[in-house]
Amino acid sequence: MSNSNRFSSGFGFVLASVGSAVGMANIWAFPIRVGQNGGAVFILIYLFFIAFFSWVGLSSEFAIGRRVKTGVLSAFSISWGDSGKGKAGRIVGWIPLLASMLLATGYAVVVGWVLRTFGGVVSGDLYAVGAADFFGSGTGGFSTVGPHIFVLVATLATLLLGARSIDWSNRVMMPAFFILFLMLAVRVAFLPGAIEGYKHLFIPQWEYFFRFNTWVYAMGQALFSLSLISGALVVYGSYLGKGEDIVKSARLVAILDTVAALVAALVIIPAGAAFGVPYESGGPGLMFVVLPEVFDMMPFGHLLAAFFFFSVILAGVSSLQSMVEGVVGSIEPHTRWTRIYVVAAAWVILAGAGIFLEDAAILGPCLDFASIYALPVAGALGAFSWYWMQSPKEFLKEVNTGASHRQNNTFIFCGRYIYVPLVFVVSILGLFYVF
């Protein structure tokens, strides 16, 4: 791989990886799970899983990507090739690619909803008709085509130059996201009654520690939040230079991703407490109906709502960027097309299929299939491939290249006998729990 298709620095790589991880899982799912599962107790368990998954999970995705220097198809082919089954591995590698493309198709529609809502806040149309009616009018038929297509064009434009444009765009989007959300968190802190939300966040309700659901949701949330089941981070790892410390980078990505989730909770839960809105409820209703109404009750609330939805757009675009790049970066080396043609083909597929998913009644089942069935299975296959099919010697060699602290067989043991079973458990429990 040429130096022109690498991240300019480890910092750029970390920001891009954080952009992949920060998304709807942080902004609307994490505060809900915290609210439903004991507040601070859930956060403590979540932090445990984040620390472990970043060590053996993120590091493995980055390492296999840097080893093969391309994407998921080659990663599966070479990993299984170490066990003499390379052709079977390449076939299996299509599963995460198709799952990621399906999720990206639906995810682009949701980000289009966010863009439309941002426009409604700025113009005042949302508050003129009411948040519920405004949201409802944009989730049927082809009512969000404009914002949807704009999101796709903006996202895929950041992929045209590969690692360089992904690097540059995330150097703008991620700092802006954190700054905007921190501003919102500071404003919410001064709301009367917000203290009750902070109590829920920071005073442990220890009875939840002994509940099975708390551990299940914390584990699933950590896995999804780190973007470990999409295969996108394999491609990002392929853009990483040999001098970068993979485990250290994975740790920093996990820290920043967790900060994003906690800041989102510091906005949503105290704001809900201040205005008597149950923070245990969630989904699209929380994002597009409840939160605009909460902002409407605040001084300068419409400005704060604009800040909020703009920051969500940044998070959504950065996540969508990684999903599509996971597919583009994996397929491009196996075609004779230049990158611009592969990106254009991805746009045609995303736009052509996505337009027919703009109806919420169709989009919901599509996203459920991708997130509950397809991606967990893909993630489990990836974890199994990296730790059981790939040569442990080659794997450790790649992980330790550029490392300040060398990993040993304990790393392989924890990956094989703890991480891989946990990912399979999540893929099975996804049939009964919505992560």
Short mmCIF file of N, CA, C and O in Angstrom, two decimals, residues 279-353:
data_model
loop_
_atom_site.label_atom_id
_atom_site.label_comp_id
_atom_site.label_asym_id
_atom_site.label_seq_id
_atom_site.Cartn_x
_atom_site.Cartn_y
_atom_site.Cartn_z
N TYR A 279 -36.31 8.93 31.29
CA TYR A 279 -35.14 8.66 30.46
C TYR A 279 -34.99 7.19 30.15
O TYR A 279 -34.07 6.79 29.47
N GLU A 280 -35.90 6.35 30.68
CA GLU A 280 -35.82 4.93 30.38
C GLU A 280 -36.38 4.59 29.01
O GLU A 280 -36.12 3.54 28.46
N SER A 281 -37.21 5.49 28.47
CA SER A 281 -37.78 5.23 27.14
C SER A 281 -36.82 5.75 26.08
O SER A 281 -36.00 6.62 26.36
N GLY A 282 -36.90 5.22 24.87
CA GLY A 282 -35.92 5.68 23.88
C GLY A 282 -36.31 5.35 22.47
O GLY A 282 -37.48 5.30 22.14
N GLY A 283 -35.29 5.12 21.64
CA GLY A 283 -35.51 4.88 20.23
C GLY A 283 -35.74 6.18 19.49
O GLY A 283 -35.44 7.27 19.99
N PRO A 284 -36.30 6.11 18.28
CA PRO A 284 -36.55 7.33 17.51
C PRO A 284 -37.42 8.34 18.25
O PRO A 284 -37.26 9.54 18.08
N GLY A 285 -38.37 7.83 19.05
CA GLY A 285 -39.23 8.75 19.80
C GLY A 285 -38.45 9.66 20.72
O GLY A 285 -38.78 10.84 20.87
N LEU A 286 -37.42 9.12 21.36
CA LEU A 286 -36.59 9.94 22.24
C LEU A 286 -35.84 10.99 21.45
O LEU A 286 -35.84 12.17 21.79
N MET A 287 -35.21 10.59 20.37
CA MET A 287 -34.36 11.48 19.58
C MET A 287 -35.17 12.58 18.89
O MET A 287 -34.80 13.76 18.92
N PHE A 288 -36.28 12.18 18.25
CA PHE A 288 -36.96 13.11 17.35
C PHE A 288 -38.21 13.76 17.92
O PHE A 288 -38.72 14.71 17.33
N VAL A 289 -38.71 13.25 19.05
CA VAL A 289 -39.92 13.83 19.62
C VAL A 289 -39.68 14.36 21.02
O VAL A 289 -39.92 15.53 21.32
N VAL A 290 -39.18 13.50 21.92
CA VAL A 290 -39.03 13.89 23.32
C VAL A 290 -37.97 14.97 23.49
O VAL A 290 -38.22 16.01 24.14
N LEU A 291 -36.77 14.76 22.93
CA LEU A 291 -35.69 15.73 23.15
C LEU A 291 -36.01 17.12 22.57
O LEU A 291 -35.72 18.13 23.22
N PRO A 292 -36.59 17.23 21.36
CA PRO A 292 -36.97 18.58 20.90
C PRO A 292 -37.94 19.27 21.85
O PRO A 292 -37.85 20.49 22.05
N GLU A 293 -38.86 18.50 22.45
CA GLU A 293 -39.79 19.10 23.39
C GLU A 293 -39.08 19.54 24.67
O GLU A 293 -39.42 20.57 25.26
N VAL A 294 -38.08 18.75 25.10
CA VAL A 294 -37.29 19.15 26.28
C VAL A 294 -36.53 20.43 25.99
O VAL A 294 -36.53 21.37 26.79
N PHE A 295 -35.88 20.49 24.83
CA PHE A 295 -35.14 21.71 24.47
C PHE A 295 -36.08 22.92 24.38
O PHE A 295 -35.69 24.04 24.70
N ASP A 296 -37.30 22.68 23.93
CA ASP A 296 -38.26 23.77 23.77
C ASP A 296 -38.59 24.43 25.11
O ASP A 296 -38.98 25.59 25.17
N MET A 297 -38.44 23.67 26.20
CA MET A 297 -38.75 24.19 27.53
C MET A 297 -37.57 24.93 28.17
O MET A 297 -37.69 25.50 29.24
N MET A 298 -36.40 24.90 27.52
CA MET A 298 -35.21 25.54 28.08
C MET A 298 -35.06 26.97 27.54
O MET A 298 -35.47 27.26 26.41
N PRO A 299 -34.44 27.83 28.31
CA PRO A 299 -34.01 29.12 27.75
C PRO A 299 -33.01 28.88 26.62
O PRO A 299 -32.13 28.03 26.74
N PHE A 300 -33.18 29.61 25.51
CA PHE A 300 -32.36 29.42 24.31
C PHE A 300 -32.43 27.98 23.80
O PHE A 300 -31.49 27.47 23.20
N GLY A 301 -33.57 27.33 24.06
CA GLY A 301 -33.70 25.91 23.75
C GLY A 301 -33.60 25.59 22.28
O GLY A 301 -33.06 24.55 21.91
N HIS A 302 -34.10 26.48 21.41
CA HIS A 302 -34.05 26.18 19.97
C HIS A 302 -32.61 26.21 19.46
O HIS A 302 -32.25 25.41 18.60
N LEU A 303 -31.81 27.10 20.02
CA LEU A 303 -30.39 27.14 19.64
C LEU A 303 -29.69 25.87 20.13
O LEU A 303 -28.89 25.27 19.40
N LEU A 304 -30.01 25.46 21.35
CA LEU A 304 -29.41 24.24 21.89
C LEU A 304 -29.84 23.02 21.09
O LEU A 304 -29.04 22.10 20.86
N ALA A 305 -31.10 23.00 20.67
CA ALA A 305 -31.57 21.88 19.84
C ALA A 305 -30.81 21.83 18.52
O ALA A 305 -30.47 20.74 18.03
N ALA A 306 -30.56 23.00 17.93
CA ALA A 306 -29.78 23.05 16.68
C ALA A 306 -28.38 22.49 16.91
O ALA A 306 -27.87 21.71 16.09
N PHE A 307 -27.74 22.89 18.02
CA PHE A 307 -26.42 22.35 18.36
C PHE A 307 -26.47 20.83 18.50
O PHE A 307 -25.61 20.10 18.00
N PHE A 308 -27.52 20.35 19.19
CA PHE A 308 -27.64 18.92 19.45
C PHE A 308 -27.76 18.14 18.14
O PHE A 308 -27.01 17.18 17.90
N PHE A 309 -28.68 18.53 17.29
CA PHE A 309 -28.90 17.77 16.06
C PHE A 309 -27.73 17.91 15.09
O PHE A 309 -27.43 16.96 14.34
N PHE A 310 -27.05 19.03 15.10
CA PHE A 310 -25.87 19.15 14.25
C PHE A 310 -24.78 18.20 14.73
O PHE A 310 -24.09 17.56 13.91
N SER A 311 -24.61 18.08 16.04
CA SER A 311 -23.60 17.16 16.56
C SER A 311 -23.97 15.71 16.25
O SER A 311 -23.10 14.88 15.97
N VAL A 312 -25.27 15.40 16.27
CA VAL A 312 -25.70 14.05 15.92
C VAL A 312 -25.43 13.77 14.44
O VAL A 312 -25.06 12.66 14.06
N ILE A 313 -25.60 14.79 13.58
CA ILE A 313 -25.26 14.63 12.17
C ILE A 313 -23.79 14.28 12.00
O ILE A 313 -23.43 13.38 11.23
N LEU A 314 -22.92 14.98 12.73
CA LEU A 314 -21.49 14.69 12.65
C LEU A 314 -21.19 13.26 13.06
O LEU A 314 -20.42 12.55 12.40
N ALA A 315 -21.80 12.83 14.17
CA ALA A 315 -21.58 11.46 14.63
C ALA A 315 -22.14 10.45 13.63
O ALA A 315 -21.51 9.42 13.35
N GLY A 316 -23.31 10.75 13.07
CA GLY A 316 -23.91 9.84 12.12
C GLY A 316 -23.12 9.71 10.84
O GLY A 316 -22.92 8.60 10.31
N VAL A 317 -22.63 10.82 10.32
CA VAL A 317 -21.85 10.79 9.09
C VAL A 317 -20.53 10.04 9.30
O VAL A 317 -20.11 9.25 8.45
N SER A 318 -19.89 10.26 10.44
CA SER A 318 -18.62 9.58 10.69
C SER A 318 -18.81 8.07 10.81
O SER A 318 -17.98 7.28 10.34
N SER A 319 -19.92 7.64 11.43
CA SER A 319 -20.20 6.20 11.52
C SER A 319 -20.56 5.63 10.16
O SER A 319 -20.09 4.55 9.78
N LEU A 320 -21.40 6.34 9.41
CA LEU A 320 -21.77 5.89 8.07
C LEU A 320 -20.54 5.81 7.17
O LEU A 320 -20.39 4.88 6.37
N GLN A 321 -19.66 6.77 7.33
CA GLN A 321 -18.41 6.79 6.57
C GLN A 321 -17.63 5.50 6.77
O GLN A 321 -17.15 4.88 5.81
N SER A 322 -17.52 5.05 8.01
CA SER A 322 -16.74 3.83 8.29
C SER A 322 -17.44 2.59 7.76
O SER A 322 -16.78 1.65 7.29
N MET A 323 -18.78 2.55 7.84
CA MET A 323 -19.51 1.39 7.32
C MET A 323 -19.26 1.22 5.82
O MET A 323 -18.98 0.11 5.34
N VAL A 324 -19.38 2.33 5.08
CA VAL A 324 -19.21 2.25 3.64
C VAL A 324 -17.75 2.00 3.27
O VAL A 324 -17.45 1.23 2.36
N GLU A 325 -16.83 2.64 4.00
CA GLU A 325 -15.42 2.42 3.72
C GLU A 325 -15.03 0.98 3.99
O GLU A 325 -14.16 0.42 3.30
N GLY A 326 -15.68 0.35 4.99
CA GLY A 326 -15.42 -1.06 5.24
C GLY A 326 -15.73 -1.92 4.03
O GLY A 326 -15.04 -2.92 3.77
N VAL A 327 -16.75 -1.53 3.27
CA VAL A 327 -17.11 -2.26 2.05
C VAL A 327 -16.22 -1.84 0.88
O VAL A 327 -15.64 -2.68 0.18
N VAL A 328 -16.10 -0.53 0.67
CA VAL A 328 -15.31 -0.01 -0.47
C VAL A 328 -13.85 -0.46 -0.36
O VAL A 328 -13.26 -0.94 -1.33
N GLY A 329 -13.26 -0.29 0.83
CA GLY A 329 -11.86 -0.64 1.01
C GLY A 329 -11.59 -2.12 0.91
O GLY A 329 -10.46 -2.54 0.65
N SER A 330 -12.63 -2.94 1.11
CA SER A 330 -12.47 -4.39 0.98
C SER A 330 -12.61 -4.86 -0.45
O SER A 330 -11.92 -5.80 -0.88
N ILE A 331 -13.50 -4.21 -1.20
CA ILE A 331 -13.78 -4.66 -2.56
C ILE A 331 -12.80 -4.07 -3.58
O ILE A 331 -12.41 -4.74 -4.55
N GLU A 332 -12.41 -2.82 -3.36
CA GLU A 332 -11.56 -2.13 -4.34
C GLU A 332 -10.33 -2.93 -4.78
O GLU A 332 -10.04 -3.01 -5.98
N PRO A 333 -9.57 -3.55 -3.85
CA PRO A 333 -8.36 -4.27 -4.30
C PRO A 333 -8.66 -5.49 -5.17
O PRO A 333 -7.77 -6.01 -5.83
N HIS A 334 -9.92 -5.94 -5.16
CA HIS A 334 -10.27 -7.14 -5.92
C HIS A 334 -10.98 -6.82 -7.23
O HIS A 334 -11.58 -7.70 -7.86
N THR A 335 -10.96 -5.56 -7.63
CA THR A 335 -11.55 -5.15 -8.90
C THR A 335 -10.50 -4.40 -9.73
O THR A 335 -9.44 -4.04 -9.22
N ARG A 336 -10.83 -4.14 -10.97
CA ARG A 336 -9.96 -3.33 -11.82
C ARG A 336 -10.42 -1.88 -11.85
O ARG A 336 -9.87 -1.07 -12.58
N TRP A 337 -11.42 -1.56 -11.06
CA TRP A 337 -11.96 -0.21 -11.02
C TRP A 337 -11.07 0.69 -10.18
O TRP A 337 -10.44 0.25 -9.22
N THR A 338 -11.04 1.97 -10.56
CA THR A 338 -10.40 2.95 -9.69
C THR A 338 -11.34 3.23 -8.52
O THR A 338 -12.53 2.90 -8.56
N ARG A 339 -10.79 3.87 -7.49
CA ARG A 339 -11.57 4.09 -6.28
C ARG A 339 -12.85 4.89 -6.54
O ARG A 339 -13.90 4.60 -5.96
N ILE A 340 -12.77 5.90 -7.40
CA ILE A 340 -13.94 6.74 -7.63
C ILE A 340 -15.10 5.94 -8.20
O ILE A 340 -16.27 6.20 -7.88
N TYR A 341 -14.81 4.92 -9.00
CA TYR A 341 -15.88 4.11 -9.57
C TYR A 341 -16.47 3.17 -8.51
O TYR A 341 -17.68 2.91 -8.52
N VAL A 342 -15.64 2.67 -7.61
CA VAL A 342 -16.16 1.81 -6.54
C VAL A 342 -17.04 2.63 -5.60
O VAL A 342 -18.12 2.18 -5.19
N VAL A 343 -16.60 3.85 -5.28
CA VAL A 343 -17.41 4.73 -4.43
C VAL A 343 -18.72 5.07 -5.12
O VAL A 343 -19.79 5.08 -4.49
N ALA A 344 -18.66 5.37 -6.42
CA ALA A 344 -19.88 5.70 -7.18
C ALA A 344 -20.85 4.52 -7.19
O ALA A 344 -22.07 4.69 -7.06
N ALA A 345 -20.31 3.31 -7.35
CA ALA A 345 -21.17 2.12 -7.34
C ALA A 345 -21.83 1.95 -5.97
O ALA A 345 -23.02 1.60 -5.88
N ALA A 346 -21.07 2.20 -4.91
CA ALA A 346 -21.64 2.13 -3.57
C ALA A 346 -22.76 3.14 -3.40
O ALA A 346 -23.81 2.85 -2.80
N TRP A 347 -22.56 4.35 -3.96
CA TRP A 347 -23.60 5.38 -3.86
C TRP A 347 -24.87 4.94 -4.57
O TRP A 347 -25.98 5.11 -4.05
N VAL A 348 -24.74 4.37 -5.74
CA VAL A 348 -25.90 3.91 -6.49
C VAL A 348 -26.69 2.86 -5.71
O VAL A 348 -27.92 2.91 -5.62
N ILE A 349 -25.97 1.93 -5.10
CA ILE A 349 -26.63 0.88 -4.32
C ILE A 349 -27.31 1.47 -3.08
O ILE A 349 -28.48 1.18 -2.79
N LEU A 350 -26.57 2.31 -2.34
CA LEU A 350 -27.12 2.90 -1.12
C LEU A 350 -28.33 3.78 -1.40
O LEU A 350 -29.33 3.72 -0.68
N ALA A 351 -28.22 4.61 -2.43
CA ALA A 351 -29.32 5.51 -2.76
C ALA A 351 -30.50 4.75 -3.36
O ALA A 351 -31.66 4.96 -2.97
N GLY A 352 -30.20 3.84 -4.29
CA GLY A 352 -31.27 3.11 -4.96
C GLY A 352 -32.08 2.25 -4.01
O GLY A 352 -33.32 2.25 -4.05
N ALA A 353 -31.39 1.52 -3.13
CA ALA A 353 -32.11 0.68 -2.17
C ALA A 353 -32.67 1.51 -1.02
O ALA A 353 -33.77 1.24 -0.53
#
